[in-house]
Amino acid sequence: MRLALAGALLLCSHAGCSADAPKYPQFADSRLQQGRAVWLGTCEACHAHDLAGAPLVTDRKAWAPRLAKGTQALYASALGGLTGPRGTQMPPRGGNDKLSDDEVKAAVDYMAAIAK
């Protein structure tokens, strides 16, 4: 599974997955602006392109039970990684170990703002 995720990330880095960036909302809040930048650079590869079993950020039905668990649970999953319901894996920090805790949390906040 990790190879599939690595391949997906590599594909998106070369294919320019962020070309779709304008279709994702921009918010006036500076934290959500920071989160959007992190999300576009790290999370979008899977959460916008149906890769590696990641729920699409625009799929409110898929996000409802995740959002119901609360922000702290979302942060814990993003920071520590998780195995999804179909056995797919999200690595800690979305595979970007250079991100600070605050940057990861800002990306989660951005995703939650879209998914609500």
C-alpha positions as a Python dict, from the first residue, in 0.01 Angstrom:
ca = {
    (1, 'M'): (0, 0, 0),
    (2, 'R'): (281, 241, 81),
    (3, 'L'): (415, 188, -268),
    (4, 'A'): (77, 280, -415),
    (5, 'L'): (67, 597, -206),
    (6, 'A'): (425, 686, -296),
    (7, 'G'): (345, 629, -662),
    (8, 'A'): (36, 846, -640),
    (9, 'L'): (229, 1127, -475),
    (10, 'L'): (506, 1100, -732),
    (11, 'L'): (254, 1102, -1016),
    (12, 'C'): (84, 1412, -881),
    (13, 'S'): (410, 1593, -823),
    (14, 'H'): (496, 1545, -1190),
    (15, 'A'): (144, 1583, -1329),
    (16, 'G'): (79, 1908, -1146),
    (17, 'C'): (-222, 1805, -940),
    (18, 'S'): (-242, 2155, -798),
    (19, 'A'): (-361, 2278, -1136),
    (20, 'D'): (-710, 2226, -991),
    (21, 'A'): (-633, 2462, -703),
    (22, 'P'): (-876, 2738, -807),
    (23, 'K'): (-1173, 2506, -758),
    (24, 'Y'): (-1095, 2475, -388),
    (25, 'P'): (-1228, 2761, -177),
    (26, 'Q'): (-1020, 3036, -36),
    (27, 'F'): (-1121, 3169, 304),
    (28, 'A'): (-1048, 3510, 455),
    (29, 'D'): (-930, 3353, 782),
    (30, 'S'): (-547, 3346, 789),
    (31, 'R'): (-538, 3001, 952),
    (32, 'L'): (-751, 2856, 674),
    (33, 'Q'): (-530, 3030, 417),
    (34, 'Q'): (-229, 2859, 575),
    (35, 'G'): (-420, 2531, 579),
    (36, 'R'): (-511, 2565, 213),
    (37, 'A'): (-146, 2613, 118),
    (38, 'V'): (-41, 2306, 316),
    (39, 'W'): (-337, 2106, 182),
    (40, 'L'): (-253, 2192, -178),
    (41, 'G'): (110, 2097, -125),
    (42, 'T'): (57, 1771, 62),
    (43, 'C'): (-301, 1651, 111),
    (44, 'E'): (-456, 1731, -226),
    (45, 'A'): (-270, 1449, -401),
    (46, 'C'): (-497, 1190, -239),
    (47, 'H'): (-794, 1384, -99),
    (48, 'A'): (-881, 1553, -429),
    (49, 'H'): (-803, 1277, -675),
    (50, 'D'): (-951, 961, -521),
    (51, 'L'): (-609, 807, -465),
    (52, 'A'): (-509, 549, -206),
    (53, 'G'): (-863, 524, -68),
    (54, 'A'): (-860, 874, 79),
    (55, 'P'): (-1205, 1031, 114),
    (56, 'L'): (-1250, 1318, -128),
    (57, 'V'): (-1255, 1650, 51),
    (58, 'T'): (-1576, 1739, -133),
    (59, 'D'): (-1759, 1420, -26),
    (60, 'R'): (-1962, 1550, 268),
    (61, 'K'): (-2127, 1212, 325),
    (62, 'A'): (-1788, 1044, 368),
    (63, 'W'): (-1668, 1320, 600),
    (64, 'A'): (-1977, 1338, 824),
    (65, 'P'): (-1875, 1051, 1056),
    (66, 'R'): (-1517, 1174, 1063),
    (67, 'L'): (-1622, 1528, 1154),
    (68, 'A'): (-1856, 1388, 1421),
    (69, 'K'): (-1553, 1247, 1605),
    (70, 'G'): (-1431, 1600, 1665),
    (71, 'T'): (-1134, 1812, 1575),
    (72, 'Q'): (-892, 1647, 1817),
    (73, 'A'): (-958, 1304, 1662),
    (74, 'L'): (-900, 1448, 1314),
    (75, 'Y'): (-576, 1609, 1428),
    (76, 'A'): (-459, 1280, 1584),
    (77, 'S'): (-528, 1090, 1261),
    (78, 'A'): (-350, 1346, 1046),
    (79, 'L'): (-50, 1372, 1278),
    (80, 'G'): (-14, 1002, 1352),
    (81, 'G'): (-145, 843, 1034),
    (82, 'L'): (-415, 581, 1012),
    (83, 'T'): (-542, 274, 839),
    (84, 'G'): (-870, 346, 661),
    (85, 'P'): (-1181, 130, 654),
    (86, 'R'): (-1070, -36, 330),
    (87, 'G'): (-725, -116, 468),
    (88, 'T'): (-557, 175, 296),
    (89, 'Q'): (-304, 379, 489),
    (90, 'M'): (-242, 746, 534),
    (91, 'P'): (111, 802, 662),
    (92, 'P'): (172, 1043, 949),
    (93, 'R'): (155, 1405, 834),
    (94, 'G'): (29, 1289, 495),
    (95, 'G'): (379, 1165, 422),
    (96, 'N'): (537, 1509, 464),
    (97, 'D'): (751, 1487, 778),
    (98, 'K'): (870, 1845, 729),
    (99, 'L'): (530, 1982, 835),
    (100, 'S'): (494, 2118, 1187),
    (101, 'D'): (205, 2009, 1407),
    (102, 'D'): (45, 2350, 1354),
    (103, 'E'): (70, 2322, 974),
    (104, 'V'): (-91, 1977, 978),
    (105, 'K'): (-369, 2103, 1205),
    (106, 'A'): (-426, 2404, 978),
    (107, 'A'): (-465, 2166, 680),
    (108, 'V'): (-717, 1961, 881),
    (109, 'D'): (-906, 2279, 964),
    (110, 'Y'): (-912, 2370, 596),
    (111, 'M'): (-1043, 2027, 495),
    (112, 'A'): (-1307, 2039, 769),
    (113, 'A'): (-1421, 2383, 651),
    (114, 'I'): (-1476, 2242, 301),
    (115, 'A'): (-1639, 1918, 417),
    (116, 'K'): (-1892, 2079, 654),
}
